Amino acid sequence: MTIACVAFIGPQNNPMYLRSLEPASDDQYMKLHYVVHCSLDAVEEKVLLKRGPGDVQESYLGLLYPTEDYRVYGYLTNTHVKIIVLLDDEAPVKDDLVMRVMKRLHNLYVDTTSNPFHKFGMPISSPRFDAALESIVSVYPRPGGSVGGFKT
Amino acid sequence: MNFVASFYPQEHRTPPLPLVALIGCSELHREISDYFIQHHRPPLVFHGSNEPLEQFVARAFGPKKQSPLVGGPLPGILKADWFAKHRGKKPAMVVALVERRELDGDPSTWNRMMYGLKQLADAAGQRGAGVLVGVVQQQGQGDLPPDRVQAVSHNLTLDRRLILPLALLPPPGVAPDDPATRHVRDAALTRLGRLALELAAAYYGRLARAVADKAAARRSALGGPLPPELAARTAFKLAVYAEFRQDWATAVAHYREAYAAILAVQIGLPPRPQRWSEVCAVAELVHLKLLMLAVHQGRLEEAVAQVRAHLGHFARPKGVLPASAQGAHLGFLVRQYQVAAQEVGTHVDALPAYYTTTTTTGAAGTAAIGGGGTTSVGGGPAAAGMTGGSTTGAAGGGLMQQQLTGGGATAGMTGTGAGITGSGATGSSTIVSSASLKDCSRAHLLMAAARLAVARRQQADALRAARAGGGGALGSGSALGSGGGGAAALDTAPVRRGPYVGQLVLRNEAAQGGYSPLSDQDYLLFLESEECRLVTPAAVIDVMSSALLLLKDAPGADRLRSQLGGLMAQEHVLAGSLSSARKLLLQVCHQYRREGWLLPLLQALLSLRDVAQRLRLPAEHLCYSLEICALANQLQYKPAVLVPLYGSGGSGQHPIKFLTAGGSGAAVGDEDGGDAGGNDGNGTVSTAISEQASCCARLVDLGTAMAACRSAVQTLITGISEIKQGIMKTAPTSTDGTPAPGAGAGPGPFSPDASGLAPAPATGASGGLPRHFHYTVEHLDLREAQRRARDAGDPRPVAELMHRHTQHDYGWSRCVSLAAGFAYTRPDPDSADFYLGLFCGLPRGLPLKAVVLHFADDQGDMWVQALPGVVPPHAPPYPLLPGHIGSALDSATHSFHHLHLNTHLRQHPPPPPGADGAQPDAEPEAERTAGHAHAAGGPASTSSTSGGPGEGSATLPPQRWTHYSARLAPRCLGRLRAERAILLLSDHATVVFKLASFPPATAASAQPGVLTGPLLGGGRGGADAAAAPFRSVRSSGPTGGPAVSPGQLVLNVAHLGPLPSLSYGLPSGLALLGEHAPLLAVLEVPREGRPLVNACMEFVIGRTSGGLQPGDIVLVVDDAAGPQPGLMALNNERYRIQLPTVQPGRRYTVRLWARASAAGTAAVGAMLLCPAQVTATATLTFEEPFDFKCRMSSEVGVHTLSLPRLTSRDLGSTALTIGQPVVLTAMLRALQPAVVEVASAQVALEPGSAIRLVADPNQQLAAHGPPPGVGPPTGPGGPSQAPTSLASTLGPDPAAGPAGAAAVASGALVVAPYTRLTKSDVMTLLLPICPTELLDHPRSLGRLNIRWRRPAGHVLLPQQPAPHATASGSGSGSDAAGSSAEDGGFAGAEAGDAEGQREGEGAEGAVGEANQRGDGFVDPLAPPCPDPWVTTTLELPRVTVAESLLTARTVGPSAITTGIPFTYSLQLQNFGTTPLELMITLQDAPGFACANERSPSLSVPPRERAGVSWQLTASQPGHQLLPGVRLLAPRHNCALTTQSPHVYVQPF
């Protein structure tokens, strides 16, 4: 599982954090913006479909949609913050694995917003957040990286 | 738009149908062919031919071309006309129509017919086609002659069943469209169709076998697998033949083989363009077939997999194609995406969120081509047959699904051996999320097509540019590049499609056949010519328009549409349709602005500004320039210490260098608060922020943005006519519509040249050009506006709506954000403070001449100039601007207003001396003039001075909140609305924020009260701007809390001046149940207040306790000033009375009476609405006035013999006997220490209780109690209302209700004289009654209505509350006053005595005061008042009435003398209807001796009387008890023992 991009989207669909985990050119970075932005359509569609009485919206939204380059996964917190993760695997990925990443990212976000100086809904610009996110993502190998001395 | 129909011929996009040739009877051809196309299932193509027989035979069944088994390289993969030939030229069979008369005819006719048939059968037989002879005859002509049929069959070697009669002609005299005729005709044609289908299937099966045999022969000749081209061709033919047979499963399997073989075709590395194109074209054809078959069979997943595989294989060719071929290939890809969107995407979009898919396992579903024993014809890598023959799909397969099953049967018959039935496969259903297929949704596929179209256009632009520039570096593989620049374009006219699919040929007269193949170079030249000719922005726009059209109503694609709109706008710009580009970009910007996606917004704004420049829209250009500057500034990371560097023209290090170099030691204000200190001052910044800033820096250079910003600000000062001239000079391309150089390469770097924002000289107005810049920030709920437009039948596009609401989407708000709100508390009752916070998001200061606020109330509009800083605590309200000046401010054509306004704008006044005592740090005049700004990201300080170096006092400092405030005096009560905030930037620039158009601030928004909502989010600037805008404005009170309520744009002016007070006057004594306890609600207007006009007061019963329910209380209000003055009774409801005008220093009293029907405590609430709410509450306790007891006694000596009761006796009820008179004794005791005068007691017997009064109560009854009063009361109001005579009480008492009225009608009326009761006094009432009917169940006797009142001199009086020394400032204060009055009791009344006298002198219009006595009490009986008489209803006891067998009465002498006998008799009366046998026993008595029989038996006849007498003699003097008598009625099992009376026995 290779994570290409992680984004935190605010409750009003405003981007709070968007980071490419691989070196990206401007075009690629803009493309990530557009992919994440368009994924909000899929998030809304999934949320709307759960509007039956008594339906409980699950946080993990699963695969939102695949694109040519990425597979877009979503997660919705109780405060309507969306966590969008872009994987650039073509092979199917186990949902459990993605869900675990999402939960860790969610915990990280909760820790960050617990900071009394953080303003809810505002962009996240904390290096500590970056570092923690890096540690979460680094568990999952990237192409060309090595784990335990073996090339992946 | 139907992509498939526009891209492919019909034979490719529709399933092939068997072709049947019709010969003979040409007048019937059309009818027959129509029937088989329209009505027959499956349809068949009957093609009638009018050719001569020989010509037809030669065309349809001519000799077949012979091709060698193994030859050289194949010229192509698939012949272009092969498909069309089999669908339209080569019939599978022929139907020869002969007339019946020919069959029955003479030998010459017969011979001629047979000659033709023989010729036809021979030719068809040579090609394996079937022949069928149809004998056309009239209906009803009967069967064919068997001998003739036998002869034809024999001569043609034809099965007899293939010679069939066709009764197509109607019988003579019958219309052809007669239903009976048509029915017979249809039956004949159906038989024909069945046979034709059978023969056609056999024909195509034979063809398939022949192809398979031929392939096997070639394979054996080659000694290995077939070449991929041949394998693909063979599999394709087999698939088409299977389609002809409607054996869909076999067709899919063969198409897959063909596709796999195509993938294995060698193309070369780098790919040869012609070969690559041919392979792509053949693959496209096979792919289309596979898609359509999969979709029509409901196997959507297979279709999606096919799309993915196809796009995966052909998206990127192996190796580099030349540029022209690359462009053509992009066109191919665009087509693939569009077709997939139509064929597959539509179905994917229709999927539910989760759907069930069936996967089959097992070998039974594996296709096997059984013909000839060969199972595979291809040697490709993926030549496996169809796996997973899942013939059941979740979605309906429809017609094709049914045909699939039928096709399988047909295939079996024809022997092709397609064993694809899937019936033996075991399927398992799984639920799958449809999200995994979303990449094949229409939106994504069309979006991808649009991107590829853009890429193709860019490629074509590059080709054009290279051609224009004499060659260019188009890549190493470019034929143009290698061939030298400026190569002449190929004349594309002689180029034609080649004989094989995907091939092109050049017309060449010298070549054999007139055509010669194209060389590679010519081919590339052709492609280049075509690309340069056809691929233009308009073509790309067509692609995108069709996508937008399809996605117009697609749900869940809003953002994708925005993205597509952005792309399309770029193409419109290139195509010169700037207005369309502007409309699209406005929508795109709106979407990104609304959701705060700043980088995409920045990209779109750059385009939009370019469009505005070319459209010569200087105002828009200016706005977008400023917004881009603000946005770029916001997106850049800038440490706080760098802000001055920006202001000094970018002399500092560029922020991007800080990012990349890790900073220069600037302490970064991390949002973690103190976390920044732990980063060793390395300028550590979030990676995400640096990524964004880096990308932004490449889009827009900050230094250039600063220069543009400076220029724009200068333009605002001097007037926009300057910039307009600049635009006209720098937009040379806008007239001819050709794109600007470099414009097609996407948003380029921001440069003054491109922007047209070179600093303009600050000159005066140019002649004829508008100078003024007017911008209105208005909230537009786009969805609501769209809905309204739809409802009104105005389906305008979004852009039109947005255009009508200019500048609606906060573009300017990024430059200047605004927060506004009234102060939490009003400084005094006659003024209100309004605060405005302005945040300048630009990288430099913005001039601000003045701020004018527009308010509206019920009296109209008013305009006030807001001054910088905080309003001094004791400053007077600001003067209003003249109305005509104000009304001109918010109009776009206010060319004169500034001149007039300058004379009215205030110079900032100094604060009054000593007025800042409540605020020690109140700024001096200089600071107030300079603006009250604070750095939002820093500490909450109000001591900042000017905005920046070199900026005058009228400048909004950048990146800070600046406060403006105004104090105004509300003119009237009601809503005071802040309508607009008008920023006068200069004499030529005005920005109006329509405050009233914004929705109310909500706590959920990131910044309540900040009109831009979430749009400020993003980057460090966003975090700064997100700081609370008014946190430095603190309340001047001791608490020092926040002073401003951001977002509160409406102030409800409830009152002007000090609030009046409201208090209660409570009754001076205990309130009794049922009486009207008087209350006073006293309103007092302070002397320093304003007259109370149009106020009203509301009354309501509040909480209750002690068993009292709100519904038990009736409140009577003396509505003296209402439209209908009088009393108004309220029962548990809110009631409002209108108050008259009360002048300052006066009081107004409202009289109330509360009456309760149950004991307990209740709170009466009064609320003064002026329209401020002043409340007061009074607590009243109601007590029971009387204690009531009843006793019943019957006549002495009378006994009743009753039948034993079957039911148990009810407790609490008294058992009576029919006919036995009873005396009811009712005792009434006064409970409370109050004097009560009882006027009457009225008995209202229950109408159905079967109780009658024995006699006239006026004669029989008497009341016994304390001495009656002196007579009818003579107190105030008493004599006229109290009953003065008996007759006056005879009327029905309304309080008794209908039951009482009924009782009165029966004469049950009891009257007692006037009686005064004080505490513990008892009044007794006697009531003889007689039960007359049976009453099994306990029932009340009725009610006793006591009519009473308080006598004169003892009337319950309300207290006058003490006047308030000072007016209370708020409603809560009045509450306290009310409660104090409530608790004050009598003491308060005494204290208010003298005051009441004084108030009474000047009271005018105060009703209560006119009725006020000098002792502080208000007479509650002054008219109008409720009836002082109270009727207390008491419940009489419950009784049962039993039947009486007989009545026994013992009668003895009243005086007895010892020794003298006397008669003691028993009188009996039988009330029953049967004789009664009694055993009577005189019991023993000690003092008496009986002379006769003591126990006689007696029979009493019905309704008769009887008696028994005994002679007794007393033996002892003194009080003796006479002997009792026991009666026993054995039959009724009841007995009675009389009670013996005492008698006095005199001594002898």
Tab-separated table of N, CA and C in Angstrom, chain A residues 52-139:
chain	number	residue	atom	x	y	z
A	52	GLY	N	-31.203	7.267	5.733
A	52	GLY	CA	-32.418	6.636	6.190
A	52	GLY	C	-32.571	6.776	7.690
A	53	PRO	N	-33.797	6.695	8.154
A	53	PRO	CA	-33.988	6.796	9.600
A	53	PRO	C	-33.331	5.622	10.306
A	54	GLY	N	-32.592	5.927	11.280
A	54	GLY	CA	-31.927	4.883	12.039
A	54	GLY	C	-30.605	4.451	11.465
A	55	ASP	N	-30.268	4.959	10.317
A	55	ASP	CA	-28.976	4.612	9.748
A	55	ASP	C	-27.877	5.297	10.535
A	56	VAL	N	-26.855	4.580	10.735
A	56	VAL	CA	-25.703	5.138	11.429
A	56	VAL	C	-24.588	5.297	10.407
A	57	GLN	N	-24.116	6.497	10.324
A	57	GLN	CA	-23.063	6.758	9.360
A	57	GLN	C	-21.753	6.213	9.904
A	58	GLU	N	-21.167	5.323	9.166
A	58	GLU	CA	-19.873	4.811	9.585
A	58	GLU	C	-18.804	5.815	9.213
A	59	SER	N	-17.806	5.862	10.064
A	59	SER	CA	-16.753	6.840	9.803
A	59	SER	C	-15.960	6.461	8.559
A	60	TYR	N	-15.622	5.218	8.461
A	60	TYR	CA	-14.798	4.805	7.333
A	60	TYR	C	-15.691	4.669	6.102
A	61	LEU	N	-15.414	5.466	5.119
A	61	LEU	CA	-16.255	5.480	3.930
A	61	LEU	C	-15.782	4.502	2.876
A	62	GLY	N	-14.584	3.984	3.057
A	62	GLY	CA	-14.083	3.008	2.095
A	62	GLY	C	-13.580	3.674	0.825
A	63	LEU	N	-13.550	2.880	-0.194
A	63	LEU	CA	-13.068	3.381	-1.480
A	63	LEU	C	-14.094	4.355	-2.040
A	64	LEU	N	-13.660	5.571	-2.258
A	64	LEU	CA	-14.576	6.554	-2.840
A	64	LEU	C	-14.663	6.363	-4.346
A	65	TYR	N	-13.521	6.305	-4.962
A	65	TYR	CA	-13.508	5.962	-6.378
A	65	TYR	C	-12.053	5.757	-6.795
A	66	PRO	N	-11.854	4.926	-7.756
A	66	PRO	CA	-10.506	4.796	-8.290
A	66	PRO	C	-10.317	5.750	-9.474
A	67	THR	N	-9.137	6.239	-9.641
A	67	THR	CA	-8.827	7.006	-10.830
A	67	THR	C	-7.766	6.236	-11.608
A	68	GLU	N	-7.288	6.851	-12.644
A	68	GLU	CA	-6.250	6.169	-13.409
A	68	GLU	C	-4.997	5.992	-12.575
A	69	ASP	N	-4.725	6.961	-11.754
A	69	ASP	CA	-3.463	6.938	-11.024
A	69	ASP	C	-3.619	6.570	-9.561
A	70	TYR	N	-4.757	6.844	-8.996
A	70	TYR	CA	-4.899	6.680	-7.556
A	70	TYR	C	-6.174	5.918	-7.233
A	71	ARG	N	-6.153	5.465	-6.005
A	71	ARG	CA	-7.401	4.957	-5.420
A	71	ARG	C	-7.704	5.858	-4.233
A	72	VAL	N	-8.864	6.449	-4.234
A	72	VAL	CA	-9.191	7.486	-3.257
A	72	VAL	C	-10.056	6.868	-2.158
A	73	TYR	N	-9.583	6.989	-0.944
A	73	TYR	CA	-10.310	6.467	0.204
A	73	TYR	C	-10.744	7.626	1.094
A	74	GLY	N	-11.834	7.438	1.795
A	74	GLY	CA	-12.366	8.523	2.617
A	74	GLY	C	-12.722	8.077	4.015
A	75	TYR	N	-12.755	9.046	4.873
A	75	TYR	CA	-13.090	8.825	6.290
A	75	TYR	C	-13.783	10.088	6.773
A	76	LEU	N	-14.846	9.915	7.513
A	76	LEU	CA	-15.650	11.060	7.952
A	76	LEU	C	-15.745	11.035	9.468
A	77	THR	N	-15.315	12.113	10.089
A	77	THR	CA	-15.382	12.163	11.545
A	77	THR	C	-16.750	12.673	11.976
A	78	ASN	N	-16.957	12.630	13.255
A	78	ASN	CA	-18.247	13.083	13.766
A	78	ASN	C	-18.447	14.579	13.579
A	79	THR	N	-17.363	15.298	13.455
A	79	THR	CA	-17.482	16.743	13.261
A	79	THR	C	-17.416	17.086	11.784
A	80	HIS	N	-17.670	16.106	10.952
A	80	HIS	CA	-17.731	16.296	9.497
A	80	HIS	C	-16.399	16.729	8.909
A	81	VAL	N	-15.355	16.370	9.574
A	81	VAL	CA	-14.037	16.540	8.963
A	81	VAL	C	-13.766	15.290	8.128
A	82	LYS	N	-13.336	15.510	6.915
A	82	LYS	CA	-13.085	14.377	6.029
A	82	LYS	C	-11.589	14.144	5.940
A	83	ILE	N	-11.229	12.899	6.007
A	83	ILE	CA	-9.836	12.520	5.794
A	83	ILE	C	-9.797	11.765	4.472
A	84	ILE	N	-9.029	12.275	3.568
A	84	ILE	CA	-8.926	11.677	2.243
A	84	ILE	C	-7.506	11.161	2.073
A	85	VAL	N	-7.405	9.928	1.671
A	85	VAL	CA	-6.099	9.313	1.437
A	85	VAL	C	-6.072	8.810	0.006
A	86	LEU	N	-4.991	9.146	-0.682
A	86	LEU	CA	-4.827	8.687	-2.053
A	86	LEU	C	-3.756	7.610	-2.082
A	87	LEU	N	-4.128	6.456	-2.546
A	87	LEU	CA	-3.171	5.373	-2.708
A	87	LEU	C	-2.853	5.237	-4.189
A	88	ASP	N	-1.609	4.992	-4.469
A	88	ASP	CA	-1.299	4.840	-5.884
A	88	ASP	C	-1.006	3.386	-6.234
A	89	ASP	N	-1.679	2.492	-5.571
A	89	ASP	CA	-1.593	1.082	-5.936
A	89	ASP	C	-2.649	0.772	-6.975
A	90	GLU	N	-2.300	-0.053	-7.851
A	90	GLU	CA	-3.319	-0.536	-8.772
A	90	GLU	C	-3.983	-1.786	-8.241
A	91	ALA	N	-3.202	-2.547	-7.489
A	91	ALA	CA	-3.771	-3.772	-6.931
A	91	ALA	C	-4.750	-3.404	-5.820
A	92	PRO	N	-5.753	-4.217	-5.623
A	92	PRO	CA	-6.692	-3.922	-4.537
A	92	PRO	C	-6.010	-3.994	-3.182
A	93	VAL	N	-6.453	-3.148	-2.334
A	93	VAL	CA	-5.870	-3.058	-0.997
A	93	VAL	C	-6.930	-3.500	-0.006
A	94	LYS	N	-6.480	-4.170	1.021
A	94	LYS	CA	-7.431	-4.623	2.031
A	94	LYS	C	-7.995	-3.416	2.782
A	95	ASP	N	-9.268	-3.474	2.966
A	95	ASP	CA	-9.926	-2.366	3.650
A	95	ASP	C	-9.444	-2.222	5.089
A	96	ASP	N	-9.131	-3.340	5.703
A	96	ASP	CA	-8.685	-3.264	7.096
A	96	ASP	C	-7.440	-2.404	7.221
A	97	LEU	N	-6.579	-2.579	6.260
A	97	LEU	CA	-5.326	-1.838	6.317
A	97	LEU	C	-5.578	-0.342	6.166
A	98	VAL	N	-6.413	-0.005	5.231
A	98	VAL	CA	-6.712	1.418	5.023
A	98	VAL	C	-7.456	1.978	6.229
A	99	MET	N	-8.345	1.169	6.756
A	99	MET	CA	-9.111	1.647	7.907
A	99	MET	C	-8.175	1.923	9.090
A	100	ARG	N	-7.171	1.064	9.227
A	100	ARG	CA	-6.229	1.276	10.329
A	100	ARG	C	-5.492	2.613	10.145
A	101	VAL	N	-5.081	2.850	8.926
A	101	VAL	CA	-4.405	4.124	8.673
A	101	VAL	C	-5.340	5.292	8.967
A	102	MET	N	-6.562	5.151	8.521
A	102	MET	CA	-7.532	6.234	8.734
A	102	MET	C	-7.745	6.500	10.216
A	103	LYS	N	-7.841	5.438	10.967
A	103	LYS	CA	-8.087	5.625	12.398
A	103	LYS	C	-6.883	6.313	13.051
A	104	ARG	N	-5.709	5.936	12.615
A	104	ARG	CA	-4.535	6.584	13.194
A	104	ARG	C	-4.490	8.055	12.796
A	105	LEU	N	-4.854	8.318	11.574
A	105	LEU	CA	-4.900	9.728	11.155
A	105	LEU	C	-5.969	10.495	11.925
A	106	HIS	N	-7.053	9.823	12.149
A	106	HIS	CA	-8.120	10.467	12.932
A	106	HIS	C	-7.627	10.769	14.353
A	107	ASN	N	-6.974	9.819	14.932
A	107	ASN	CA	-6.440	10.056	16.281
A	107	ASN	C	-5.457	11.217	16.276
A	108	LEU	N	-4.673	11.248	15.231
A	108	LEU	CA	-3.714	12.347	15.138
A	108	LEU	C	-4.451	13.678	15.034
A	109	TYR	N	-5.498	13.688	14.270
A	109	TYR	CA	-6.259	14.930	14.133
A	109	TYR	C	-6.905	15.324	15.457
A	110	VAL	N	-7.408	14.322	16.158
A	110	VAL	CA	-8.031	14.627	17.456
A	110	VAL	C	-6.991	15.191	18.410
A	111	ASP	N	-5.817	14.593	18.383
A	111	ASP	CA	-4.758	15.123	19.252
A	111	ASP	C	-4.432	16.567	18.881
A	112	THR	N	-4.413	16.817	17.602
A	112	THR	CA	-4.066	18.172	17.166
A	112	THR	C	-5.149	19.169	17.550
A	113	THR	N	-6.367	18.777	17.337
A	113	THR	CA	-7.438	19.726	17.664
A	113	THR	C	-7.645	19.855	19.163
A	114	SER	N	-7.081	18.950	19.915
A	114	SER	CA	-7.189	19.105	21.370
A	114	SER	C	-6.300	20.232	21.868
A	115	ASN	N	-5.410	20.648	21.037
A	115	ASN	CA	-4.589	21.789	21.402
A	115	ASN	C	-5.490	23.009	21.567
A	116	PRO	N	-5.445	23.640	22.691
A	116	PRO	CA	-6.369	24.764	22.900
A	116	PRO	C	-6.103	25.931	21.963
A	117	PHE	N	-4.953	25.968	21.344
A	117	PHE	CA	-4.671	27.079	20.437
A	117	PHE	C	-5.129	26.783	19.014
A	118	HIS	N	-5.584	25.580	18.817
A	118	HIS	CA	-6.042	25.244	17.474
A	118	HIS	C	-7.467	25.736	17.292
A	119	LYS	N	-7.724	26.278	16.135
A	119	LYS	CA	-9.084	26.736	15.832
A	119	LYS	C	-9.733	25.716	14.931
A	120	PHE	N	-10.851	25.276	15.367
A	120	PHE	CA	-11.537	24.218	14.627
A	120	PHE	C	-11.914	24.708	13.235
A	121	GLY	N	-11.614	23.896	12.269
A	121	GLY	CA	-11.957	24.242	10.895
A	121	GLY	C	-10.893	25.038	10.178
A	122	MET	N	-9.898	25.468	10.911
A	122	MET	CA	-8.843	26.252	10.293
A	122	MET	C	-7.730	25.330	9.787
A	123	PRO	N	-6.908	25.816	8.882
A	123	PRO	CA	-5.836	24.973	8.351
A	123	PRO	C	-4.868	24.522	9.444
A	124	ILE	N	-4.352	23.375	9.234
A	124	ILE	CA	-3.388	22.812	10.187
A	124	ILE	C	-2.002	23.133	9.655
A	125	SER	N	-1.239	23.800	10.458
A	125	SER	CA	0.098	24.192	9.994
A	125	SER	C	1.128	23.880	11.068
A	126	SER	N	1.050	22.712	11.571
A	126	SER	CA	1.930	22.355	12.668
A	126	SER	C	3.011	21.386	12.188
A	127	PRO	N	4.250	21.711	12.373
A	127	PRO	CA	5.304	20.746	12.022
A	127	PRO	C	5.190	19.463	12.824
A	128	ARG	N	4.714	19.601	14.020
A	128	ARG	CA	4.559	18.388	14.825
A	128	ARG	C	3.512	17.467	14.192
A	129	PHE	N	2.506	18.081	13.687
A	129	PHE	CA	1.493	17.298	12.965
A	129	PHE	C	2.124	16.628	11.744
A	130	ASP	N	2.944	17.373	11.042
A	130	ASP	CA	3.640	16.797	9.887
A	130	ASP	C	4.450	15.582	10.294
A	131	ALA	N	5.186	15.763	11.382
A	131	ALA	CA	6.066	14.674	11.798
A	131	ALA	C	5.258	13.447	12.202
A	132	ALA	N	4.204	13.693	12.925
A	132	ALA	CA	3.374	12.550	13.341
A	132	ALA	C	2.740	11.863	12.145
A	133	LEU	N	2.310	12.665	11.209
A	133	LEU	CA	1.713	12.074	10.011
A	133	LEU	C	2.761	11.296	9.229
A	134	GLU	N	3.947	11.836	9.218
A	134	GLU	CA	5.032	11.135	8.525
A	134	GLU	C	5.287	9.780	9.181
A	135	SER	N	5.213	9.771	10.494
A	135	SER	CA	5.473	8.501	11.189
A	135	SER	C	4.357	7.497	10.911
A	136	ILE	N	3.170	7.979	10.753
A	136	ILE	CA	2.071	7.064	10.435
A	136	ILE	C	2.239	6.503	9.032
A	137	VAL	N	2.551	7.371	8.135
A	137	VAL	CA	2.621	6.967	6.737
A	137	VAL	C	3.864	6.120	6.479
A	138	SER	N	4.920	6.385	7.228
A	138	SER	CA	6.169	5.680	6.957
A	138	SER	C	6.075	4.196	7.262
A	139	VAL	N	5.079	3.802	8.003
A	139	VAL	CA	4.895	2.374	8.275
A	139	VAL	C	4.622	1.620	6.981
